[in-house]
Tab-separated table of C-alpha atoms in Angstrom:
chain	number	residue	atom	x	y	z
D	1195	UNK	CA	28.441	-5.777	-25.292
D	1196	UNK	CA	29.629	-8.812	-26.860
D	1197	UNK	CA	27.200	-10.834	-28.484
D	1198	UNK	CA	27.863	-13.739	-25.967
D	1199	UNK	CA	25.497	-11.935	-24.079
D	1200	UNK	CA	23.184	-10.186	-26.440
D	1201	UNK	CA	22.102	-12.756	-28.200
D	1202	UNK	CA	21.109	-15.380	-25.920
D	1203	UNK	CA	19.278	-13.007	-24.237
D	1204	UNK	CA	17.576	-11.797	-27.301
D	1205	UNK	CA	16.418	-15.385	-27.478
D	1206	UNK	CA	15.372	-15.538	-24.300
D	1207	UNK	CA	12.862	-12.722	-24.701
D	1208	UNK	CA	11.808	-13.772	-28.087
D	1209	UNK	CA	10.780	-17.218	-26.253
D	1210	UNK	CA	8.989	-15.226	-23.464
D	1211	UNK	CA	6.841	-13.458	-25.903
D	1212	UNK	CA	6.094	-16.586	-29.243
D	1213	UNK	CA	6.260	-19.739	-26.439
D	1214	UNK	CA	5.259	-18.612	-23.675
D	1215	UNK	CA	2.837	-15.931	-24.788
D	1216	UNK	CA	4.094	-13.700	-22.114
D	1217	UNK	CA	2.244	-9.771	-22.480
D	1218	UNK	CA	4.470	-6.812	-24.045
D	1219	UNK	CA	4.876	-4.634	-21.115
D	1220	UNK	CA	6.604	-8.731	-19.178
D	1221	UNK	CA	8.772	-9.153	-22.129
D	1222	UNK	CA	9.701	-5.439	-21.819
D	1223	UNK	CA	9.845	-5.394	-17.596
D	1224	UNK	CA	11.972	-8.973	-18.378
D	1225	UNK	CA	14.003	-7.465	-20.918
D	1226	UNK	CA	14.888	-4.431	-18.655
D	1227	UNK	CA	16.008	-6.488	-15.891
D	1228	UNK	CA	18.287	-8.762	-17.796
D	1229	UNK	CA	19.501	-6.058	-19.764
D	1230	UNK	CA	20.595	-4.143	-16.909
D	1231	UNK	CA	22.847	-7.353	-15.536
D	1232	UNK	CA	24.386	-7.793	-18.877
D	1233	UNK	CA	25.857	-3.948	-18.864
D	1234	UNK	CA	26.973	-4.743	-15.640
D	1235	UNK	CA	28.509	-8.404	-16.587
D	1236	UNK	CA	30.075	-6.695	-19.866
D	1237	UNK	CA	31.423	-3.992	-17.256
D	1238	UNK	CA	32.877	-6.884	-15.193
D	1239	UNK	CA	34.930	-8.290	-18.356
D	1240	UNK	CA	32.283	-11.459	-18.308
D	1241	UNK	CA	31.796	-12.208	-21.484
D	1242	UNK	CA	29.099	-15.033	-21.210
D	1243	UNK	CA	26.641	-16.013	-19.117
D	1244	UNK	CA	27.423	-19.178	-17.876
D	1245	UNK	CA	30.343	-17.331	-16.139
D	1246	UNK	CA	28.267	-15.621	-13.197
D	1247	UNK	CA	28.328	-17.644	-10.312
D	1248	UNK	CA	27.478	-17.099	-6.574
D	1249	UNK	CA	29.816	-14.239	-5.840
D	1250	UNK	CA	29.582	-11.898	-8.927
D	1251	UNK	CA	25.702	-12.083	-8.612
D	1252	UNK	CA	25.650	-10.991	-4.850
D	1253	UNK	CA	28.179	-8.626	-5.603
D	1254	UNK	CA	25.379	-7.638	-8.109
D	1255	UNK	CA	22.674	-7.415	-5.203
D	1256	UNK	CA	24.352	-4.916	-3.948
D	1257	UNK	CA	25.403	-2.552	-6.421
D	1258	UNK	CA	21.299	-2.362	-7.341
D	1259	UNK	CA	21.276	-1.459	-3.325
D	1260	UNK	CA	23.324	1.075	-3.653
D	1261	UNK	CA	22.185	2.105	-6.667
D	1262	UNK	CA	18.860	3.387	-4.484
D	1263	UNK	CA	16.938	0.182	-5.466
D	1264	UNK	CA	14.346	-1.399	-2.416
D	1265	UNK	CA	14.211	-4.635	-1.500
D	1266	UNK	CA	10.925	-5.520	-3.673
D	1267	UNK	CA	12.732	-4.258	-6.755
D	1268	UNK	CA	15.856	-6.003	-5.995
D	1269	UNK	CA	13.804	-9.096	-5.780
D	1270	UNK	CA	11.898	-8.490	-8.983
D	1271	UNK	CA	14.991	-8.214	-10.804
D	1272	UNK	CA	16.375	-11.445	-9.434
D	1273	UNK	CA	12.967	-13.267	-10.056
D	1274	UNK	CA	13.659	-12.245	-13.970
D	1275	UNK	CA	17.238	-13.246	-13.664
D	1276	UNK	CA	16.119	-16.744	-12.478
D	1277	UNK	CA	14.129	-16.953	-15.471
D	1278	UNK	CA	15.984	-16.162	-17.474
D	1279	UNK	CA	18.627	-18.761	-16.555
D	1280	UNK	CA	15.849	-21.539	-16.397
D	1281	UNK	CA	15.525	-20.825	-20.147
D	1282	UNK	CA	19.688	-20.343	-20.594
D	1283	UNK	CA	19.615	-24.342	-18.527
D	1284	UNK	CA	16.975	-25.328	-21.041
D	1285	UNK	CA	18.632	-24.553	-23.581
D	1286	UNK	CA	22.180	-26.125	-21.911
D	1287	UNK	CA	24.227	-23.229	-22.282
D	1288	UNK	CA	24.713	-22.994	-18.889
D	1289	UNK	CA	25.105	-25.599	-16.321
D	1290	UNK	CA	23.410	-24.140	-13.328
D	1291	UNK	CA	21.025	-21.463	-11.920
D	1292	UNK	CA	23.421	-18.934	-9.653
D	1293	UNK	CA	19.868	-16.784	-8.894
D	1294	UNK	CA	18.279	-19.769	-6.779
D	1295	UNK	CA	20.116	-19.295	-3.880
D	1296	UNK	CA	20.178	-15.227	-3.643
D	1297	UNK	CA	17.803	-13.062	-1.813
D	1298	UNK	CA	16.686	-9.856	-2.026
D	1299	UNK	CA	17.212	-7.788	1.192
D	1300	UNK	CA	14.004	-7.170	3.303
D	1301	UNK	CA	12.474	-3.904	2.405
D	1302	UNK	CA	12.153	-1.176	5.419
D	1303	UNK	CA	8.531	-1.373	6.938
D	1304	UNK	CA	6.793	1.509	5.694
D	1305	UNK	CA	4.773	2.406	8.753
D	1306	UNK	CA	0.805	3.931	7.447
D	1307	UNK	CA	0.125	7.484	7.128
D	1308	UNK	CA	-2.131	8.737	9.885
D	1309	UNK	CA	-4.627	12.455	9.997
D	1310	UNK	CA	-4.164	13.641	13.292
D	1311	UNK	CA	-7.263	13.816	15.166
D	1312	UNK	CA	-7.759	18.104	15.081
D	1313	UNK	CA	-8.047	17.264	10.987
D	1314	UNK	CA	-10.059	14.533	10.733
D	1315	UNK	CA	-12.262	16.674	12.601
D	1316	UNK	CA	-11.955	19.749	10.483
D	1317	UNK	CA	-12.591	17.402	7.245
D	1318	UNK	CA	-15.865	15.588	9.503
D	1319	UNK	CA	-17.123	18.684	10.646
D	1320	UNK	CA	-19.537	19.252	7.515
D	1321	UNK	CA	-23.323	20.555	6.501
D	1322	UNK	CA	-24.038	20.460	3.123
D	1323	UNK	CA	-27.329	20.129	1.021
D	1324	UNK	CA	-25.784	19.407	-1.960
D	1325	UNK	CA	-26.759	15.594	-2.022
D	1326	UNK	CA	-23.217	13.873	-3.030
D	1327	UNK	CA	-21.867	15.631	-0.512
D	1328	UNK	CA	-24.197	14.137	2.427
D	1329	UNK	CA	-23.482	11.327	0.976
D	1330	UNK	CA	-19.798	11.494	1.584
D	1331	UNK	CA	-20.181	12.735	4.264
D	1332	UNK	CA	-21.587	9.438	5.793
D	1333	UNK	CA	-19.173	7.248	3.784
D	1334	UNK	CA	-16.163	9.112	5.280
D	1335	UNK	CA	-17.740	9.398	8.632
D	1336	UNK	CA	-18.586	5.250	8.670
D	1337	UNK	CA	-14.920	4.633	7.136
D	1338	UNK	CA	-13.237	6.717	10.263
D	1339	UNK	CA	-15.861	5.433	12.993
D	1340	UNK	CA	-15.830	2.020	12.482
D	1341	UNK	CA	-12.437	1.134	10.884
D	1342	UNK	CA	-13.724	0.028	7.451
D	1343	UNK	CA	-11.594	-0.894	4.593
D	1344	UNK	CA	-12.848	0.435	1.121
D	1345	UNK	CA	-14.355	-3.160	-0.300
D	1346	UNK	CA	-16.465	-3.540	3.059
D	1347	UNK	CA	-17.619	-0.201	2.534
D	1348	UNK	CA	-18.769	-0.557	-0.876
D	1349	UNK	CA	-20.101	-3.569	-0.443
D	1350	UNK	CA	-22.242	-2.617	2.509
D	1351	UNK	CA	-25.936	-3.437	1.817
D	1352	UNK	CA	-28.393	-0.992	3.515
D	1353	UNK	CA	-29.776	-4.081	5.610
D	1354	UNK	CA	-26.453	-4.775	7.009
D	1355	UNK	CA	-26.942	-1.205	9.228
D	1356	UNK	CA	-29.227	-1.503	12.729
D	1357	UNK	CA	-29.406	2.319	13.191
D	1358	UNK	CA	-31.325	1.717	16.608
D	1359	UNK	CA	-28.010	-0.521	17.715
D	1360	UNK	CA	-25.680	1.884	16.674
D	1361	UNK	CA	-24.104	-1.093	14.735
D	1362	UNK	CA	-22.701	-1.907	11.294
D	1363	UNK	CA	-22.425	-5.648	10.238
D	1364	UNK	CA	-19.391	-5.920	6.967
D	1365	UNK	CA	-17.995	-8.872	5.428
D	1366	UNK	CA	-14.272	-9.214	5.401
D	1367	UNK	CA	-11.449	-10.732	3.850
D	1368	UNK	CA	-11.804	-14.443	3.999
D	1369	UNK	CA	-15.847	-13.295	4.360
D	1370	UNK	CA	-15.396	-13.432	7.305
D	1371	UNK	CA	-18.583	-11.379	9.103
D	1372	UNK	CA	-17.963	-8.975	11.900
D	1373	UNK	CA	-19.744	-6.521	13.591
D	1374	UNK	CA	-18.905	-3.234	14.647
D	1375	UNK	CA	-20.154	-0.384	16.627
D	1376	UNK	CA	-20.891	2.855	14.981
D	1377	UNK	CA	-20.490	6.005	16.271
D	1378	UNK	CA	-22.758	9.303	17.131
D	1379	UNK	CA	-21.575	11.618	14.900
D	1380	UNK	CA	-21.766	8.564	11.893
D	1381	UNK	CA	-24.742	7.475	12.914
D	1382	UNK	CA	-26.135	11.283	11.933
D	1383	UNK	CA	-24.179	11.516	8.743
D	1384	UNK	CA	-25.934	8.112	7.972
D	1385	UNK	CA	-29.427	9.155	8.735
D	1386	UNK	CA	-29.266	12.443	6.917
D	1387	UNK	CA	-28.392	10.088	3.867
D	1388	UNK	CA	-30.503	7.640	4.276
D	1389	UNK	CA	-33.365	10.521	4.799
D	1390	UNK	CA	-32.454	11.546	1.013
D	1391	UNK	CA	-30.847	7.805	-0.466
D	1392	UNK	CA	-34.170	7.220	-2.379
D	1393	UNK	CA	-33.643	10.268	-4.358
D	1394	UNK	CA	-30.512	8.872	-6.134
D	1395	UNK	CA	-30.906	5.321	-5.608
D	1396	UNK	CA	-32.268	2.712	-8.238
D	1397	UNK	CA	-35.575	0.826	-7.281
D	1398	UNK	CA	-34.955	-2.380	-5.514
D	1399	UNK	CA	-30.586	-1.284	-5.215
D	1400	UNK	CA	-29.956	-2.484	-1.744
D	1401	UNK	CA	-26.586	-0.907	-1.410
D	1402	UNK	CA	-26.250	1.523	1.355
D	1403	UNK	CA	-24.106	4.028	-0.858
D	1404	UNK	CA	-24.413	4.738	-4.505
D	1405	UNK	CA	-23.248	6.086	-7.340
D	1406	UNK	CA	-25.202	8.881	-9.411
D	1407	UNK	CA	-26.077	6.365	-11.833
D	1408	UNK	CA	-27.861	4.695	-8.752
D	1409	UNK	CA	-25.974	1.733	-8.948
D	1410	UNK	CA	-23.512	0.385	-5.962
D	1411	UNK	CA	-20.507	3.456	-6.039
D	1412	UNK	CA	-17.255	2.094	-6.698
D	1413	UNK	CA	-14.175	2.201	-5.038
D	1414	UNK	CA	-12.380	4.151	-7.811
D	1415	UNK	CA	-14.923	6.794	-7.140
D	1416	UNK	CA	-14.352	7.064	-3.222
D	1417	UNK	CA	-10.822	7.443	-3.707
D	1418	UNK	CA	-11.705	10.064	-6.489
D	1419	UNK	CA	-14.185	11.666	-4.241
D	1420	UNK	CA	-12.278	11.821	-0.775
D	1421	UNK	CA	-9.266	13.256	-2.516
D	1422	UNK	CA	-11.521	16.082	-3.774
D	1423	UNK	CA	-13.018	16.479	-0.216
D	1424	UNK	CA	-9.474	16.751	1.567
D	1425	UNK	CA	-8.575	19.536	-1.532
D	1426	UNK	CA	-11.707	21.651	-0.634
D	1427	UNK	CA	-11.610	21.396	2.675
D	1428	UNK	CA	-8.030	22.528	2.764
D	1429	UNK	CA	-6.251	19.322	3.842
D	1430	UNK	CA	-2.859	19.252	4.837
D	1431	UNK	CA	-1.659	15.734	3.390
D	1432	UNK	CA	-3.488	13.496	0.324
D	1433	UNK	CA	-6.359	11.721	1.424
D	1434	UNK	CA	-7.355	7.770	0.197
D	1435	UNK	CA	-9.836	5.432	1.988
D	1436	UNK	CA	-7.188	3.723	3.915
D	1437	UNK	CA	-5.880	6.739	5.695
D	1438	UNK	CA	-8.732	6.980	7.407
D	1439	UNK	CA	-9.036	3.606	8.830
D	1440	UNK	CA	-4.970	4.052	9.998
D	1441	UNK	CA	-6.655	6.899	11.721
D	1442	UNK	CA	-9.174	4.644	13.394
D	1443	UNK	CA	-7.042	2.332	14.533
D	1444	UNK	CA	-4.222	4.808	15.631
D	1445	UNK	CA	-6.153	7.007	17.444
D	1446	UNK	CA	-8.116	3.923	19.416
D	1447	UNK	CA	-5.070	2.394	20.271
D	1448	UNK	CA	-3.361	5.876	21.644
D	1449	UNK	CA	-6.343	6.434	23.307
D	1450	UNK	CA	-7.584	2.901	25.103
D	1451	UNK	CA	-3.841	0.799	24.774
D	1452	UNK	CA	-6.077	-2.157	23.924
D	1453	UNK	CA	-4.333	-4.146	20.997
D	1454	UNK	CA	-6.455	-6.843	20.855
D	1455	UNK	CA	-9.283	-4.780	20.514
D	1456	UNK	CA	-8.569	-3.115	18.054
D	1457	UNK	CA	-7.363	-6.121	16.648
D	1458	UNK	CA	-10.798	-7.513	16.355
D	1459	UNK	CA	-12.321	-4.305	15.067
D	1460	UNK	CA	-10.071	-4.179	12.299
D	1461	UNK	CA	-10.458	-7.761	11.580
D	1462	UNK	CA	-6.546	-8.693	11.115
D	1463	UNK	CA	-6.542	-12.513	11.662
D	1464	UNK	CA	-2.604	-12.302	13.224
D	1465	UNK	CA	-2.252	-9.630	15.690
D	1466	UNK	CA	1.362	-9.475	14.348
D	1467	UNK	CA	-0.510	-7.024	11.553
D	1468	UNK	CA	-2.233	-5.034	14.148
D	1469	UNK	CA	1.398	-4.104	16.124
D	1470	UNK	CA	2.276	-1.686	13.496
D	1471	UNK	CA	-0.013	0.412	15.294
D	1472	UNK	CA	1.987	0.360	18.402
D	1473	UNK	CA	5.018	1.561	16.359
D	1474	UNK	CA	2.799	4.473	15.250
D	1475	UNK	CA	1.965	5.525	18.683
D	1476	UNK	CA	5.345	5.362	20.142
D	1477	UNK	CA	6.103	7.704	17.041
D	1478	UNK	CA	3.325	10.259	19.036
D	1479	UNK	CA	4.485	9.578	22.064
D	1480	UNK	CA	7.725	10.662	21.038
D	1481	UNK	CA	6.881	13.667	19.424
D	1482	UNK	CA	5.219	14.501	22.469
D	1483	UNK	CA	8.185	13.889	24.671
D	1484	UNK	CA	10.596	16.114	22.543
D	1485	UNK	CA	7.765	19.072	22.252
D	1486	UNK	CA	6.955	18.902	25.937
D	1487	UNK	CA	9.852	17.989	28.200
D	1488	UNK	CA	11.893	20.182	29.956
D	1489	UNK	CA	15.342	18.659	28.939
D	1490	UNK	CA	14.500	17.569	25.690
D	1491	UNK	CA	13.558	20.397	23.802
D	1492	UNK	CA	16.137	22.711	22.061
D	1493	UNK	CA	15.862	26.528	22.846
D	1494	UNK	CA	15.626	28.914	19.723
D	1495	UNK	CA	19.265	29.591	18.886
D	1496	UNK	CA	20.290	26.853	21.190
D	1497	UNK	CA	23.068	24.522	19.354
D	1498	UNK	CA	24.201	21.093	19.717
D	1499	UNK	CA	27.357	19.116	20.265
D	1500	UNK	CA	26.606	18.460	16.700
D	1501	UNK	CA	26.396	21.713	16.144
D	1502	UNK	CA	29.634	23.002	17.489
C-alpha cells in the first residue's frame, strides 16, 4: 500500500485517540474500517485518497454486500469513512466528503423468535420447593401472562400487584404507566412466592422479586436464570426474557386477531411496531396450510418439477 494512503490514515487515528480522546477498542473499530477501504483503494490502483469519489465508493458498498456484510455493518463502516474524511477536509488534503451522500442498504427485518404454545407450557408446568425456583417460576409465569419486558419486571414493586384484581400495574418506556391483567396460572405462581418472599427478602425491600442477596434481582440474573430453566427443563431453542413476551404477543394475536389490543398491552406507542406480529402469524398460518392441506403437502417420495 503506498504510503499516500497509509500515512494519512495513520494520522487520522493518531488524532482520534491524543485529540479527540477517542477509547482503544474506537480507534481500533475506526482503524479496521478505514483500513479495509484502503486495501481495496490500493487494489483499485488509487493511490490517494482524495481520488475516491461518488462512484468508486458505491462500487465499494457493494463489494462489503457481497462480501456477506448487513446493512448495519455496511453503515458502520461508512459512518468511519465519513470521519475519517472530515479529518482528511480538515486537514485540506482532500477537497470534499464522497461518504455524505452514500447509504447503507436497509438491513432484512429480523422477525422475533417465538416458543410455541405446547413448550411454553412444558417449561410453565412446574412444582418445586426449592425457593429460587418458585421464584422463577412466578417471574417467568408474569413475563409470559402479561407481556412484560425485562426492566418492567425488575422494577416491579410488590405494591404495584392487586392479587384480588388479577392485575399488574408496570412502568414503561417513556414511564409511561399501564396496567395489565394477570392471568390464573400467574396469579398462583405469584402467591406461592409471595407466601415464601419474606424468607429471602431484605426488611423494608419493596421489590416484588429478589435476588439471594435480598436486594431487587437484576436483569443479568433473569437472563442467567431462564436460560438455565429452558436447559433443565429440556428446551428445544435458547431462552431470554424477551422470547417470552414475543410469545405473549404472538400467541394473543393468533388467537383473538386484535392488533390494537395487543398493541396497548405491550405498550408500543406506534402500532407500526406491533405489525411484526402479524408477519409472525401469517408465518403459522402458513405452516399450517402446507402441513394440513390436501394439495399442498408433498407425499413421502413424491418429487417436484424442481425435482425432475
Amino acid at each position: 500500500m503506498p504510503q499516500s494512503l497509509s500515512e494519512p490514515l495513520k494520522q487520522f487515528i493518531e488524532h482520534l485517540s491524543s485529540e479527540r480522546r477517542q477509547a482503544l477498542q474506537t480507534c481500533r473499530n475506526y482503524e479496521r474500517d478505514t483500513l479495509r477501504l484502503a486495501h481495496y483503494l490500493h487494489q483499485q490502483q488509487v493511490v490517494h485518497w482524495s481520488e475516491l469519489d461518488l462512484g468508486r465508493l458505491r462500487r465499494y458498498v457493494g463489494e462489503l454486500s457481497r462480501a456477506g456484510l448487513g446493512g448495519r455493518s455496511i453503515a458502520r463502516h461508512l459512518s468511519s469513512i465519513r470521519r475519517l474524511y472530515d479529518y482528511l477536509l480538515r486537514e485540506k488534503q482532500v477537497r470534499d466528503n464522497p461518504a455524505l451522500d452514500v447509504r447503507a442498504p436497509k438491513s432484512a427485518k429480523r422477525l422475533p423468535g417465538v416458543a410455541d404454545v405446547d413448550q411454553i407450557n412444558h417449561l410453565l408446568n412446574a412444582e418445586s420447593d426449592d425457593l429460587l425456583e418458585v421464584r422463577d417460576h412466578a417471574m417467568f409465569e408474569l413475563m409470559y401472562s402479561s407481556g412484560l419486558r425485562l426492566s418492567e419486571l425488575v422494577g416491579l414493586d410488590r405494591s404495584a400487584i392487586d392479587m384480588s384484581a388479577g392485575e399488574v400495574r408496570v412502568l414503561g418506556k417513556g414511564g409511561k404507566e399501564r396496567i395489565l391483567p394477570v392471568g390464573r396460572q400467574a396469579l398462583k405462581a405469584l402467591q406461592d412466592w409471595l407466601n415464601q418472599r419474606g424468607n429471602l427478602a431484605a426488611e423494608g425491600q419493596p421489590a416484588m422479586f429478589v435476588s439471594q442477596r435480598g436486594d431487587r434481582i437484576s436483569t443479568r440474573s433473569v437472563q442467567v436464570r431462564l436460560r438455565r430453566w429452558g436447559i433443565a427443563k429440556g428446551a428445544d431453542q435458547r431462552l431470554y426474557p424477551h422470547l417470552l413476551r414475543h410469545s405473549f404477543a404472538s400467541h394473543l394475536l393468533e388467537s383473538s386477531g386484535d392488533l390494537r389490543a395487543v398493541q396497548e398491552l405491550l405498550g408500543h406507542a406506534d402500532i407500526a411496531t406491533t405489525q411484526i406480529y402479524t408477519h409472525l402469524d401469517f408465518q403459522h398460518l402458513a405452516k399450517v396450510y402446507d402441513q394440513s392441506h390436501p394439495r399442498a403437502r408433498r407425499r413421502p417420495g413424491q418429487k417436484t418439477e424442481d425435482d425432475r
